[in-house]
């Protein structure tokens, strides 16, 4: 956690985080616009933030987009909070809430976490229904071959059902991508949407989620990217709040053998 505190200790780096919090997914040029810093200085500060896992990057064509990553802040709040004074606790809590609750302006969700496990176990945690049930509840089931359906367990009868999702790419222990589902009747019931609202929402483009697994010494770097949105949508808001909670439970389960906080509730998206 020392690297996180060192990264947050510089006001210029905090200013860059503030900018990403206001408008996530910016290029180096966009982040440096209007700042009294050279392009090289901005790049150096971003490198420190990346090394601390506070910022992650995604390439889109020739552009490199920078995204906030709330995982390190969440880990500090969850595991180390008692070691620091009240003022620092308040500051970290404010930053954690800002990173996790403020909606992003770019239609994309990116999240990076480091898990003390192996690529094989991480893959199992994402694909094995017997494993996902321990932290996801009604997680996906598939043979994970490109083009195959991704099924979800129904909470009512326990049967797996096809919501139209398909495996896009599958490279065991390295990379997995599949299309996400559209809005379901239970969403309308849960959120109180009218038939007219539901009809409009189901016109949104189908999004996709991708998992990149990279060995990192005794740990695994897991990057989750959920994209395919053409604008800020209910689905993007739902997955942006749901993925961090889900991945936190998965990380705890892989590292400790149990998943505290899981009570069997169904996913919200």
Tab-separated table of N, CA, C and O in Angstrom, residues 53-122:
chain	number	residue	atom	x	y	z
A	53	UNK	N	-1.548	1.351	-9.454
A	53	UNK	CA	-2.827	0.739	-9.845
A	53	UNK	C	-4.017	1.663	-9.597
A	53	UNK	O	-5.152	1.204	-9.490
A	54	UNK	N	-3.759	2.968	-9.505
A	54	UNK	CA	-4.841	3.931	-9.353
A	54	UNK	C	-5.404	4.368	-10.704
A	54	UNK	O	-6.504	4.911	-10.785
A	55	UNK	N	-4.610	4.153	-11.744
A	55	UNK	CA	-5.024	4.466	-13.103
A	55	UNK	C	-4.703	3.260	-13.976
A	55	UNK	O	-3.646	2.642	-13.828
A	56	UNK	N	-5.610	2.917	-14.840
A	56	UNK	CA	-5.366	1.854	-15.812
A	56	UNK	C	-5.593	2.418	-17.208
A	56	UNK	O	-6.285	3.433	-17.373
A	57	UNK	N	-5.007	1.794	-18.213
A	57	UNK	CA	-5.095	2.323	-19.575
A	57	UNK	C	-5.671	1.275	-20.520
A	57	UNK	O	-5.514	0.070	-20.318
A	58	UNK	N	-6.329	1.777	-21.545
A	58	UNK	CA	-6.901	0.929	-22.591
A	58	UNK	C	-6.580	1.580	-23.922
A	58	UNK	O	-6.751	2.785	-24.088
A	59	UNK	N	-6.095	0.790	-24.874
A	59	UNK	CA	-5.794	1.331	-26.200
A	59	UNK	C	-7.008	1.199	-27.102
A	59	UNK	O	-7.643	0.154	-27.148
A	60	UNK	N	-7.327	2.286	-27.792
A	60	UNK	CA	-8.387	2.304	-28.783
A	60	UNK	C	-7.781	2.881	-30.058
A	60	UNK	O	-7.610	4.094	-30.183
A	61	UNK	N	-7.417	1.983	-30.990
A	61	UNK	CA	-6.714	2.443	-32.179
A	61	UNK	C	-5.338	2.966	-31.800
A	61	UNK	O	-4.566	2.290	-31.124
A	62	UNK	N	-5.041	4.191	-32.177
A	62	UNK	CA	-3.744	4.801	-31.860
A	62	UNK	C	-3.773	5.568	-30.550
A	62	UNK	O	-2.755	6.082	-30.104
A	63	UNK	N	-4.955	5.662	-29.932
A	63	UNK	CA	-5.095	6.419	-28.694
A	63	UNK	C	-4.919	5.524	-27.470
A	63	UNK	O	-5.277	4.349	-27.484
A	64	UNK	N	-4.386	6.108	-26.416
A	64	UNK	CA	-4.253	5.428	-25.130
A	64	UNK	C	-5.134	6.186	-24.136
A	64	UNK	O	-4.865	7.338	-23.799
A	65	UNK	N	-6.208	5.549	-23.680
A	65	UNK	CA	-7.155	6.188	-22.779
A	65	UNK	C	-6.847	5.806	-21.340
A	65	UNK	O	-6.521	4.655	-21.047
A	66	UNK	N	-6.968	6.779	-20.432
A	66	UNK	CA	-6.664	6.579	-19.019
A	66	UNK	C	-7.955	6.548	-18.216
A	66	UNK	O	-8.824	7.406	-18.386
A	67	UNK	N	-8.066	5.548	-17.324
A	67	UNK	CA	-9.256	5.358	-16.504
A	67	UNK	C	-8.884	5.252	-15.034
A	67	UNK	O	-7.833	4.693	-14.683
A	68	UNK	N	-9.756	5.789	-14.183
A	68	UNK	CA	-9.600	5.597	-12.743
A	68	UNK	C	-9.797	4.132	-12.387
A	68	UNK	O	-10.596	3.441	-13.012
A	69	UNK	N	-9.083	3.685	-11.367
A	69	UNK	CA	-9.289	2.338	-10.848
A	69	UNK	C	-9.436	2.438	-9.339
A	69	UNK	O	-8.501	2.821	-8.630
A	70	UNK	N	-10.627	2.110	-8.829
A	70	UNK	CA	-10.924	2.295	-7.401
A	70	UNK	C	-10.457	1.145	-6.534
A	70	UNK	O	-10.536	1.223	-5.309
A	71	UNK	N	-9.949	0.060	-7.140
A	71	UNK	CA	-9.612	-1.133	-6.362
A	71	UNK	C	-8.628	-0.864	-5.220
A	71	UNK	O	-8.862	-1.309	-4.090
A	72	UNK	N	-7.495	-0.164	-5.437
A	72	UNK	CA	-6.555	0.049	-4.325
A	72	UNK	C	-7.161	0.844	-3.178
A	72	UNK	O	-6.875	0.575	-2.008
A	73	UNK	N	-8.002	1.834	-3.497
A	73	UNK	CA	-8.644	2.620	-2.457
A	73	UNK	C	-9.578	1.737	-1.642
A	73	UNK	O	-9.633	1.818	-0.407
A	74	UNK	N	-10.311	0.869	-2.344
A	74	UNK	CA	-11.206	-0.040	-1.647
A	74	UNK	C	-10.459	-0.986	-0.724
A	74	UNK	O	-10.898	-1.267	0.391
A	75	UNK	N	-9.293	-1.486	-1.177
A	75	UNK	CA	-8.523	-2.408	-0.351
A	75	UNK	C	-7.978	-1.710	0.895
A	75	UNK	O	-7.943	-2.287	1.986
A	76	UNK	N	-7.551	-0.463	0.746
A	76	UNK	CA	-7.073	0.295	1.908
A	76	UNK	C	-8.212	0.490	2.904
A	76	UNK	O	-8.063	0.271	4.112
A	77	UNK	N	-9.365	0.889	2.381
A	77	UNK	CA	-10.502	1.127	3.265
A	77	UNK	C	-10.935	-0.143	3.983
A	77	UNK	O	-11.271	-0.127	5.167
A	78	UNK	N	-10.899	-1.273	3.251
A	78	UNK	CA	-11.377	-2.528	3.833
A	78	UNK	C	-10.382	-3.168	4.794
A	78	UNK	O	-10.765	-3.753	5.801
A	79	UNK	N	-9.083	-3.074	4.488
A	79	UNK	CA	-8.106	-3.881	5.222
A	79	UNK	C	-7.159	-3.100	6.123
A	79	UNK	O	-6.612	-3.642	7.074
A	80	UNK	N	-6.938	-1.818	5.805
A	80	UNK	CA	-5.885	-1.092	6.510
A	80	UNK	C	-6.381	0.153	7.224
A	80	UNK	O	-5.604	0.919	7.775
A	81	UNK	N	-7.673	0.375	7.214
A	81	UNK	CA	-8.216	1.644	7.679
A	81	UNK	C	-7.848	1.950	9.122
A	81	UNK	O	-7.653	3.096	9.492
A	82	UNK	N	-7.730	0.959	9.976
A	82	UNK	CA	-7.505	1.205	11.398
A	82	UNK	C	-6.106	1.723	11.698
A	82	UNK	O	-5.847	2.205	12.800
A	83	UNK	N	-5.198	1.668	10.745
A	83	UNK	CA	-3.818	2.076	11.008
A	83	UNK	C	-3.572	3.560	10.789
A	83	UNK	O	-2.480	4.043	11.025
A	84	UNK	N	-4.572	4.282	10.311
A	84	UNK	CA	-4.329	5.672	9.969
A	84	UNK	C	-5.238	6.605	10.761
A	84	UNK	O	-6.283	6.207	11.250
A	85	UNK	N	-4.797	7.853	10.858
A	85	UNK	CA	-5.536	8.815	11.684
A	85	UNK	C	-6.861	9.190	11.038
A	85	UNK	O	-7.120	8.918	9.872
A	86	UNK	N	-7.726	9.821	11.830
A	86	UNK	CA	-9.093	10.113	11.402
A	86	UNK	C	-9.147	11.002	10.158
A	86	UNK	O	-9.971	10.793	9.272
A	87	UNK	N	-8.260	11.989	10.064
A	87	UNK	CA	-8.286	12.887	8.913
A	87	UNK	C	-7.975	12.136	7.628
A	87	UNK	O	-8.618	12.334	6.595
A	88	UNK	N	-6.983	11.241	7.679
A	88	UNK	CA	-6.632	10.481	6.491
A	88	UNK	C	-7.748	9.507	6.136
A	88	UNK	O	-8.052	9.290	4.963
A	89	UNK	N	-8.372	8.927	7.121
A	89	UNK	CA	-9.495	8.020	6.877
A	89	UNK	C	-10.613	8.754	6.132
A	89	UNK	O	-11.179	8.243	5.163
A	90	UNK	N	-10.924	9.961	6.592
A	90	UNK	CA	-11.981	10.738	5.941
A	90	UNK	C	-11.620	11.052	4.494
A	90	UNK	O	-12.461	10.959	3.598
A	91	UNK	N	-10.357	11.422	4.263
A	91	UNK	CA	-9.921	11.749	2.901
A	91	UNK	C	-10.019	10.534	1.995
A	91	UNK	O	-10.492	10.613	0.855
A	92	UNK	N	-9.575	9.389	2.481
A	92	UNK	CA	-9.646	8.167	1.683
A	92	UNK	C	-11.094	7.767	1.411
A	92	UNK	O	-11.432	7.330	0.315
A	93	UNK	N	-11.948	7.925	2.428
A	93	UNK	CA	-13.356	7.582	2.241
A	93	UNK	C	-13.997	8.446	1.179
A	93	UNK	O	-14.756	7.963	0.341
A	94	UNK	N	-13.677	9.749	1.192
A	94	UNK	CA	-14.228	10.647	0.183
A	94	UNK	C	-13.764	10.256	-1.207
A	94	UNK	O	-14.543	10.266	-2.166
A	95	UNK	N	-12.456	9.920	-1.336
A	95	UNK	CA	-11.915	9.556	-2.639
A	95	UNK	C	-12.522	8.245	-3.119
A	95	UNK	O	-12.883	8.106	-4.283
A	96	UNK	N	-12.655	7.277	-2.229
A	96	UNK	CA	-13.248	5.989	-2.604
A	96	UNK	C	-14.675	6.189	-3.117
A	96	UNK	O	-15.068	5.637	-4.146
A	97	UNK	N	-15.458	7.005	-2.398
A	97	UNK	CA	-16.831	7.241	-2.838
A	97	UNK	C	-16.861	7.960	-4.181
A	97	UNK	O	-17.686	7.661	-5.041
A	98	UNK	N	-15.952	8.912	-4.367
A	98	UNK	CA	-15.910	9.654	-5.625
A	98	UNK	C	-15.571	8.740	-6.792
A	98	UNK	O	-16.174	8.822	-7.860
A	99	UNK	N	-14.606	7.834	-6.578
A	99	UNK	CA	-14.189	6.941	-7.657
A	99	UNK	C	-15.276	5.935	-8.003
A	99	UNK	O	-15.482	5.607	-9.167
A	100	UNK	N	-15.994	5.449	-7.013
A	100	UNK	CA	-16.936	4.369	-7.243
A	100	UNK	C	-18.344	4.849	-7.583
A	100	UNK	O	-19.079	4.166	-8.286
A	101	UNK	N	-18.718	6.044	-7.123
A	101	UNK	CA	-20.106	6.445	-7.261
A	101	UNK	C	-20.345	7.397	-8.422
A	101	UNK	O	-21.424	7.408	-8.994
A	102	UNK	N	-19.365	8.243	-8.767
A	102	UNK	CA	-19.595	9.202	-9.833
A	102	UNK	C	-19.633	8.492	-11.179
A	102	UNK	O	-18.714	7.747	-11.504
A	103	UNK	N	-20.644	8.692	-11.988
A	103	UNK	CA	-20.707	8.028	-13.284
A	103	UNK	C	-19.623	8.537	-14.220
A	103	UNK	O	-19.259	9.713	-14.182
A	104	UNK	N	-19.096	7.661	-15.071
A	104	UNK	CA	-18.070	8.057	-16.024
A	104	UNK	C	-18.741	8.678	-17.232
A	104	UNK	O	-19.872	8.362	-17.577
A	105	UNK	N	-18.009	9.601	-17.901
A	105	UNK	CA	-18.561	10.272	-19.062
A	105	UNK	C	-18.281	9.523	-20.350
A	105	UNK	O	-18.919	9.752	-21.358
A	106	UNK	N	-17.263	8.653	-20.360
A	106	UNK	CA	-17.023	7.807	-21.505
A	106	UNK	C	-17.825	6.515	-21.304
A	106	UNK	O	-17.859	5.958	-20.225
A	107	UNK	N	-18.478	6.029	-22.359
A	107	UNK	CA	-19.335	4.851	-22.214
A	107	UNK	C	-18.544	3.552	-22.122
A	107	UNK	O	-18.542	2.738	-23.035
A	108	UNK	N	-17.859	3.364	-20.988
A	108	UNK	CA	-17.007	2.195	-20.828
A	108	UNK	C	-16.672	2.032	-19.355
A	108	UNK	O	-16.548	3.008	-18.613
A	109	UNK	N	-16.535	0.792	-18.895
A	109	UNK	CA	-16.131	0.514	-17.521
A	109	UNK	C	-14.856	-0.322	-17.546
A	109	UNK	O	-14.777	-1.332	-18.252
A	110	UNK	N	-13.838	0.115	-16.792
A	110	UNK	CA	-12.573	-0.609	-16.698
A	110	UNK	C	-12.213	-0.752	-15.227
A	110	UNK	O	-12.298	0.218	-14.464
A	111	UNK	N	-11.804	-1.945	-14.830
A	111	UNK	CA	-11.469	-2.197	-13.432
A	111	UNK	C	-10.296	-3.174	-13.380
A	111	UNK	O	-10.291	-4.184	-14.083
A	112	UNK	N	-9.296	-2.862	-12.562
A	112	UNK	CA	-8.113	-3.711	-12.427
A	112	UNK	C	-7.940	-4.093	-10.969
A	112	UNK	O	-8.037	-3.250	-10.080
A	113	UNK	N	-7.708	-5.375	-10.721
A	113	UNK	CA	-7.418	-5.820	-9.365
A	113	UNK	C	-6.307	-6.860	-9.408
A	113	UNK	O	-6.134	-7.558	-10.413
A	114	UNK	N	-5.536	-6.946	-8.327
A	114	UNK	CA	-4.468	-7.935	-8.204
A	114	UNK	C	-4.907	-8.968	-7.166
A	114	UNK	O	-5.310	-8.610	-6.057
A	115	UNK	N	-4.822	-10.240	-7.534
A	115	UNK	CA	-5.302	-11.324	-6.675
A	115	UNK	C	-4.174	-12.314	-6.436
A	115	UNK	O	-3.487	-12.719	-7.381
A	116	UNK	N	-3.998	-12.707	-5.204
A	116	UNK	CA	-2.979	-13.688	-4.879
A	116	UNK	C	-3.500	-15.084	-5.223
A	116	UNK	O	-4.053	-15.799	-4.387
A	117	UNK	N	-3.315	-15.462	-6.470
A	117	UNK	CA	-3.789	-16.740	-6.979
A	117	UNK	C	-3.025	-17.057	-8.251
A	117	UNK	O	-2.090	-16.354	-8.623
A	118	UNK	N	-3.435	-18.094	-8.953
A	118	UNK	CA	-2.812	-18.466	-10.226
A	118	UNK	C	-3.772	-18.168	-11.367
A	118	UNK	O	-4.996	-18.062	-11.157
A	119	UNK	N	-3.267	-18.046	-12.600
A	119	UNK	CA	-4.168	-17.839	-13.745
A	119	UNK	C	-5.195	-18.955	-13.880
A	119	UNK	O	-6.343	-18.693	-14.233
A	120	UNK	N	-4.791	-20.182	-13.563
A	120	UNK	CA	-5.718	-21.310	-13.665
A	120	UNK	C	-6.872	-21.174	-12.671
A	120	UNK	O	-8.041	-21.400	-13.014
A	121	UNK	N	-6.568	-20.801	-11.443
A	121	UNK	CA	-7.612	-20.633	-10.427
A	121	UNK	C	-8.492	-19.427	-10.736
A	121	UNK	O	-9.703	-19.458	-10.505
A	122	UNK	N	-7.901	-18.377	-11.261
A	122	UNK	CA	-8.684	-17.191	-11.624
A	122	UNK	C	-9.660	-17.535	-12.743
A	122	UNK	O	-10.833	-17.132	-12.708
